[in-house]
């Protein structure tokens, strides 16, 4: 049976965030041979919803459908200084009480906070709304410096494009790394950005010859993950000193070379856990960890579970 995904439409919304959700969950993907999602756009009232740019959206269902969906996505709110309508909050609470997975993109975290779904959880939102969020919800644990936070069954993400990262994380959680990577390739985006990555980096896209050399060094490293790689190796490949390379790398990616390498190795191990019965020791060695205990440590930090538990959970989903 295809899992249902409901996305909330609201007056004055941007179609970008809703478009992200539609592209990930609404487009049928028979080539992947997994039960893909059944997406429905919902609204509080059976009437056209005005959106940015002068267009109108005609939602297919109301809040009853949203409250009954398997996954509910709130792509934003009309105002970060006022609560959504009571019936919207009631539908979110009802969905959560049923066991639905609740997601927010950008300012949608304000709706989740107003519904009480973020109590006792870490959450994030767009960095520009952080001060307003803290003023309105001082009791909540807000981290505005990350792309997304998947905590329990309530997940929040930062502005706009971070919603794409979160939606791909849903696919990865539900269907594994290979399927998520296939969707990312079709979208021509990175298969995975760590949720803990900084929201704002100085130069997110290559802007000059130095950044092109950084990009080339990353491609070189990805082809050699099982080899012992150091900052000096990467810098040498980019024809830079380690100090210069570190500065350009951080400016271009928002993280450090070592953290990036660790994350890539963990990600490279996911298909091995999902599709083979290789012992954890072999998986660790295949992706470049010199010790199994080191692999387990970094895997647990990145995935919030152990390699063995991840493998068992993935096989159980099958």
mmCIF file with all atom_site columns, N, CA, C and O in Angstrom, residues 187-215:
data_model
loop_
_atom_site.group_PDB
_atom_site.id
_atom_site.type_symbol
_atom_site.label_atom_id
_atom_site.label_alt_id
_atom_site.label_comp_id
_atom_site.label_asym_id
_atom_site.label_entity_id
_atom_site.label_seq_id
_atom_site.pdbx_PDB_ins_code
_atom_site.Cartn_x
_atom_site.Cartn_y
_atom_site.Cartn_z
_atom_site.occupancy
_atom_site.B_iso_or_equiv
_atom_site.pdbx_formal_charge
_atom_site.auth_seq_id
_atom_site.auth_comp_id
_atom_site.auth_asym_id
_atom_site.auth_atom_id
_atom_site.pdbx_PDB_model_num
ATOM 1   N N  . UNK A 1 187 ? 16.991 14.532 -9.548 1.00 0.00 ? 187 UNK A N  1
ATOM 2   C CA . UNK A 1 187 ? 16.840 15.953 -9.237 1.00 0.00 ? 187 UNK A CA 1
ATOM 3   C C  . UNK A 1 187 ? 18.109 16.744 -9.498 1.00 0.00 ? 187 UNK A C  1
ATOM 4   O O  . UNK A 1 187 ? 18.091 17.981 -9.421 1.00 0.00 ? 187 UNK A O  1
ATOM 5   N N  . UNK A 1 188 ? 19.206 16.044 -9.760 1.00 0.00 ? 188 UNK A N  1
ATOM 6   C CA . UNK A 1 188 ? 20.523 16.657 -9.964 1.00 0.00 ? 188 UNK A CA 1
ATOM 7   C C  . UNK A 1 188 ? 20.922 17.468 -8.731 1.00 0.00 ? 188 UNK A C  1
ATOM 8   O O  . UNK A 1 188 ? 21.284 18.646 -8.809 1.00 0.00 ? 188 UNK A O  1
ATOM 9   N N  . UNK A 1 189 ? 20.817 16.831 -7.569 1.00 0.00 ? 189 UNK A N  1
ATOM 10  C CA . UNK A 1 189 ? 21.243 17.448 -6.317 1.00 0.00 ? 189 UNK A CA 1
ATOM 11  C C  . UNK A 1 189 ? 22.117 16.452 -5.567 1.00 0.00 ? 189 UNK A C  1
ATOM 12  O O  . UNK A 1 189 ? 22.183 15.271 -5.909 1.00 0.00 ? 189 UNK A O  1
ATOM 13  N N  . UNK A 1 190 ? 22.780 16.943 -4.511 1.00 0.00 ? 190 UNK A N  1
ATOM 14  C CA . UNK A 1 190 ? 23.579 16.069 -3.681 1.00 0.00 ? 190 UNK A CA 1
ATOM 15  C C  . UNK A 1 190 ? 22.689 14.987 -3.069 1.00 0.00 ? 190 UNK A C  1
ATOM 16  O O  . UNK A 1 190 ? 21.592 15.290 -2.585 1.00 0.00 ? 190 UNK A O  1
ATOM 17  N N  . UNK A 1 191 ? 23.153 13.735 -3.034 1.00 0.00 ? 191 UNK A N  1
ATOM 18  C CA . UNK A 1 191 ? 22.344 12.683 -2.427 1.00 0.00 ? 191 UNK A CA 1
ATOM 19  C C  . UNK A 1 191 ? 22.079 12.919 -0.954 1.00 0.00 ? 191 UNK A C  1
ATOM 20  O O  . UNK A 1 191 ? 21.048 12.533 -0.434 1.00 0.00 ? 191 UNK A O  1
ATOM 21  N N  . UNK A 1 192 ? 23.034 13.559 -0.275 1.00 0.00 ? 192 UNK A N  1
ATOM 22  C CA . UNK A 1 192 ? 22.828 13.746 1.151  1.00 0.00 ? 192 UNK A CA 1
ATOM 23  C C  . UNK A 1 192 ? 23.640 14.928 1.650  1.00 0.00 ? 192 UNK A C  1
ATOM 24  O O  . UNK A 1 192 ? 24.811 15.076 1.336  1.00 0.00 ? 192 UNK A O  1
ATOM 25  N N  . UNK A 1 193 ? 22.972 15.792 2.414  1.00 0.00 ? 193 UNK A N  1
ATOM 26  C CA . UNK A 1 193 ? 23.675 16.811 3.196  1.00 0.00 ? 193 UNK A CA 1
ATOM 27  C C  . UNK A 1 193 ? 23.355 16.544 4.654  1.00 0.00 ? 193 UNK A C  1
ATOM 28  O O  . UNK A 1 193 ? 22.203 16.363 5.022  1.00 0.00 ? 193 UNK A O  1
ATOM 29  N N  . UNK A 1 194 ? 24.390 16.489 5.447  1.00 0.00 ? 194 UNK A N  1
ATOM 30  C CA . UNK A 1 194 ? 24.228 16.215 6.865  1.00 0.00 ? 194 UNK A CA 1
ATOM 31  C C  . UNK A 1 194 ? 23.282 17.240 7.486  1.00 0.00 ? 194 UNK A C  1
ATOM 32  O O  . UNK A 1 194 ? 23.435 18.441 7.283  1.00 0.00 ? 194 UNK A O  1
ATOM 33  N N  . UNK A 1 195 ? 22.302 16.750 8.255  1.00 0.00 ? 195 UNK A N  1
ATOM 34  C CA . UNK A 1 195 ? 21.367 17.669 8.898  1.00 0.00 ? 195 UNK A CA 1
ATOM 35  C C  . UNK A 1 195 ? 22.056 18.652 9.813  1.00 0.00 ? 195 UNK A C  1
ATOM 36  O O  . UNK A 1 195 ? 21.568 19.761 10.031 1.00 0.00 ? 195 UNK A O  1
ATOM 37  N N  . UNK A 1 196 ? 23.219 18.275 10.351 1.00 0.00 ? 196 UNK A N  1
ATOM 38  C CA . UNK A 1 196 ? 23.949 19.166 11.238 1.00 0.00 ? 196 UNK A CA 1
ATOM 39  C C  . UNK A 1 196 ? 24.806 20.181 10.535 1.00 0.00 ? 196 UNK A C  1
ATOM 40  O O  . UNK A 1 196 ? 25.462 21.008 11.180 1.00 0.00 ? 196 UNK A O  1
ATOM 41  N N  . UNK A 1 197 ? 24.801 20.163 9.201  1.00 0.00 ? 197 UNK A N  1
ATOM 42  C CA . UNK A 1 197 ? 25.589 21.146 8.457  1.00 0.00 ? 197 UNK A CA 1
ATOM 43  C C  . UNK A 1 197 ? 25.028 22.544 8.674  1.00 0.00 ? 197 UNK A C  1
ATOM 44  O O  . UNK A 1 197 ? 23.836 22.735 8.856  1.00 0.00 ? 197 UNK A O  1
ATOM 45  N N  . UNK A 1 198 ? 25.900 23.536 8.631  1.00 0.00 ? 198 UNK A N  1
ATOM 46  C CA . UNK A 1 198 ? 25.479 24.918 8.864  1.00 0.00 ? 198 UNK A CA 1
ATOM 47  C C  . UNK A 1 198 ? 24.481 25.373 7.807  1.00 0.00 ? 198 UNK A C  1
ATOM 48  O O  . UNK A 1 198 ? 24.597 25.043 6.632  1.00 0.00 ? 198 UNK A O  1
ATOM 49  N N  . UNK A 1 199 ? 23.481 26.168 8.236  1.00 0.00 ? 199 UNK A N  1
ATOM 50  C CA . UNK A 1 199 ? 22.512 26.725 7.290  1.00 0.00 ? 199 UNK A CA 1
ATOM 51  C C  . UNK A 1 199 ? 23.181 27.685 6.322  1.00 0.00 ? 199 UNK A C  1
ATOM 52  O O  . UNK A 1 199 ? 22.896 27.694 5.136  1.00 0.00 ? 199 UNK A O  1
ATOM 53  N N  . UNK A 1 200 ? 24.069 28.532 6.839  1.00 0.00 ? 200 UNK A N  1
ATOM 54  C CA . UNK A 1 200 ? 24.659 29.578 6.014  1.00 0.00 ? 200 UNK A CA 1
ATOM 55  C C  . UNK A 1 200 ? 26.141 29.332 5.849  1.00 0.00 ? 200 UNK A C  1
ATOM 56  O O  . UNK A 1 200 ? 26.857 29.152 6.827  1.00 0.00 ? 200 UNK A O  1
ATOM 57  N N  . UNK A 1 201 ? 26.600 29.269 4.619  1.00 0.00 ? 201 UNK A N  1
ATOM 58  C CA . UNK A 1 201 ? 28.024 29.211 4.356  1.00 0.00 ? 201 UNK A CA 1
ATOM 59  C C  . UNK A 1 201 ? 28.382 30.329 3.399  1.00 0.00 ? 201 UNK A C  1
ATOM 60  O O  . UNK A 1 201 ? 27.549 30.834 2.652  1.00 0.00 ? 201 UNK A O  1
ATOM 61  N N  . UNK A 1 202 ? 29.639 30.732 3.422  1.00 0.00 ? 202 UNK A N  1
ATOM 62  C CA . UNK A 1 202 ? 30.040 31.930 2.690  1.00 0.00 ? 202 UNK A CA 1
ATOM 63  C C  . UNK A 1 202 ? 29.880 31.780 1.197  1.00 0.00 ? 202 UNK A C  1
ATOM 64  O O  . UNK A 1 202 ? 29.484 32.706 0.501  1.00 0.00 ? 202 UNK A O  1
ATOM 65  N N  . UNK A 1 203 ? 30.232 30.585 0.677  1.00 0.00 ? 203 UNK A N  1
ATOM 66  C CA . UNK A 1 203 ? 30.174 30.385 -0.771 1.00 0.00 ? 203 UNK A CA 1
ATOM 67  C C  . UNK A 1 203 ? 29.647 28.991 -1.068 1.00 0.00 ? 203 UNK A C  1
ATOM 68  O O  . UNK A 1 203 ? 30.411 28.050 -1.227 1.00 0.00 ? 203 UNK A O  1
ATOM 69  N N  . UNK A 1 204 ? 28.329 28.812 -1.128 1.00 0.00 ? 204 UNK A N  1
ATOM 70  C CA . UNK A 1 204 ? 27.780 27.482 -1.301 1.00 0.00 ? 204 UNK A CA 1
ATOM 71  C C  . UNK A 1 204 ? 28.060 26.868 -2.655 1.00 0.00 ? 204 UNK A C  1
ATOM 72  O O  . UNK A 1 204 ? 27.994 25.666 -2.815 1.00 0.00 ? 204 UNK A O  1
ATOM 73  N N  . UNK A 1 205 ? 28.327 27.654 -3.679 1.00 0.00 ? 205 UNK A N  1
ATOM 74  C CA . UNK A 1 205 ? 28.621 27.133 -4.999 1.00 0.00 ? 205 UNK A CA 1
ATOM 75  C C  . UNK A 1 205 ? 30.016 27.583 -5.414 1.00 0.00 ? 205 UNK A C  1
ATOM 76  O O  . UNK A 1 205 ? 30.468 28.664 -5.038 1.00 0.00 ? 205 UNK A O  1
ATOM 77  N N  . UNK A 1 206 ? 30.743 26.768 -6.197 1.00 0.00 ? 206 UNK A N  1
ATOM 78  C CA . UNK A 1 206 ? 32.054 27.193 -6.652 1.00 0.00 ? 206 UNK A CA 1
ATOM 79  C C  . UNK A 1 206 ? 31.987 28.541 -7.347 1.00 0.00 ? 206 UNK A C  1
ATOM 80  O O  . UNK A 1 206 ? 31.168 28.755 -8.233 1.00 0.00 ? 206 UNK A O  1
ATOM 81  N N  . UNK A 1 207 ? 32.866 29.447 -6.912 1.00 0.00 ? 207 UNK A N  1
ATOM 82  C CA . UNK A 1 207 ? 32.816 30.808 -7.433 1.00 0.00 ? 207 UNK A CA 1
ATOM 83  C C  . UNK A 1 207 ? 34.081 31.199 -8.169 1.00 0.00 ? 207 UNK A C  1
ATOM 84  O O  . UNK A 1 207 ? 34.097 32.196 -8.875 1.00 0.00 ? 207 UNK A O  1
ATOM 85  N N  . UNK A 1 208 ? 35.162 30.444 -7.999 1.00 0.00 ? 208 UNK A N  1
ATOM 86  C CA . UNK A 1 208 ? 36.398 30.798 -8.662 1.00 0.00 ? 208 UNK A CA 1
ATOM 87  C C  . UNK A 1 208 ? 37.242 29.556 -8.873 1.00 0.00 ? 208 UNK A C  1
ATOM 88  O O  . UNK A 1 208 ? 36.834 28.447 -8.562 1.00 0.00 ? 208 UNK A O  1
ATOM 89  N N  . UNK A 1 209 ? 38.441 29.770 -9.416 1.00 0.00 ? 209 UNK A N  1
ATOM 90  C CA . UNK A 1 209 ? 39.300 28.631 -9.733 1.00 0.00 ? 209 UNK A CA 1
ATOM 91  C C  . UNK A 1 209 ? 39.662 27.832 -8.488 1.00 0.00 ? 209 UNK A C  1
ATOM 92  O O  . UNK A 1 209 ? 39.764 26.602 -8.536 1.00 0.00 ? 209 UNK A O  1
ATOM 93  N N  . UNK A 1 210 ? 39.853 28.522 -7.350 1.00 0.00 ? 210 UNK A N  1
ATOM 94  C CA . UNK A 1 210 ? 40.186 27.806 -6.122 1.00 0.00 ? 210 UNK A CA 1
ATOM 95  C C  . UNK A 1 210 ? 39.059 26.880 -5.707 1.00 0.00 ? 210 UNK A C  1
ATOM 96  O O  . UNK A 1 210 ? 39.291 25.746 -5.275 1.00 0.00 ? 210 UNK A O  1
ATOM 97  N N  . UNK A 1 211 ? 37.810 27.349 -5.832 1.00 0.00 ? 211 UNK A N  1
ATOM 98  C CA . UNK A 1 211 ? 36.678 26.501 -5.479 1.00 0.00 ? 211 UNK A CA 1
ATOM 99  C C  . UNK A 1 211 ? 36.554 25.328 -6.443 1.00 0.00 ? 211 UNK A C  1
ATOM 100 O O  . UNK A 1 211 ? 36.136 24.236 -6.055 1.00 0.00 ? 211 UNK A O  1
ATOM 101 N N  . UNK A 1 212 ? 36.891 25.534 -7.710 1.00 0.00 ? 212 UNK A N  1
ATOM 102 C CA . UNK A 1 212 ? 36.881 24.426 -8.658 1.00 0.00 ? 212 UNK A CA 1
ATOM 103 C C  . UNK A 1 212 ? 37.909 23.373 -8.249 1.00 0.00 ? 212 UNK A C  1
ATOM 104 O O  . UNK A 1 212 ? 37.669 22.171 -8.388 1.00 0.00 ? 212 UNK A O  1
ATOM 105 N N  . UNK A 1 213 ? 39.044 23.808 -7.725 1.00 0.00 ? 213 UNK A N  1
ATOM 106 C CA . UNK A 1 213 ? 40.052 22.860 -7.274 1.00 0.00 ? 213 UNK A CA 1
ATOM 107 C C  . UNK A 1 213 ? 39.569 22.090 -6.045 1.00 0.00 ? 213 UNK A C  1
ATOM 108 O O  . UNK A 1 213 ? 39.865 20.904 -5.884 1.00 0.00 ? 213 UNK A O  1
ATOM 109 N N  . UNK A 1 214 ? 38.813 22.772 -5.189 1.00 0.00 ? 214 UNK A N  1
ATOM 110 C CA . UNK A 1 214 ? 38.210 22.082 -4.042 1.00 0.00 ? 214 UNK A CA 1
ATOM 111 C C  . UNK A 1 214 ? 37.253 21.007 -4.539 1.00 0.00 ? 214 UNK A C  1
ATOM 112 O O  . UNK A 1 214 ? 37.279 19.860 -4.076 1.00 0.00 ? 214 UNK A O  1
ATOM 113 N N  . UNK A 1 215 ? 36.387 21.366 -5.482 1.00 0.00 ? 215 UNK A N  1
ATOM 114 C CA . UNK A 1 215 ? 35.420 20.405 -6.019 1.00 0.00 ? 215 UNK A CA 1
ATOM 115 C C  . UNK A 1 215 ? 36.131 19.203 -6.636 1.00 0.00 ? 215 UNK A C  1
ATOM 116 O O  . UNK A 1 215 ? 35.709 18.056 -6.460 1.00 0.00 ? 215 UNK A O  1
#
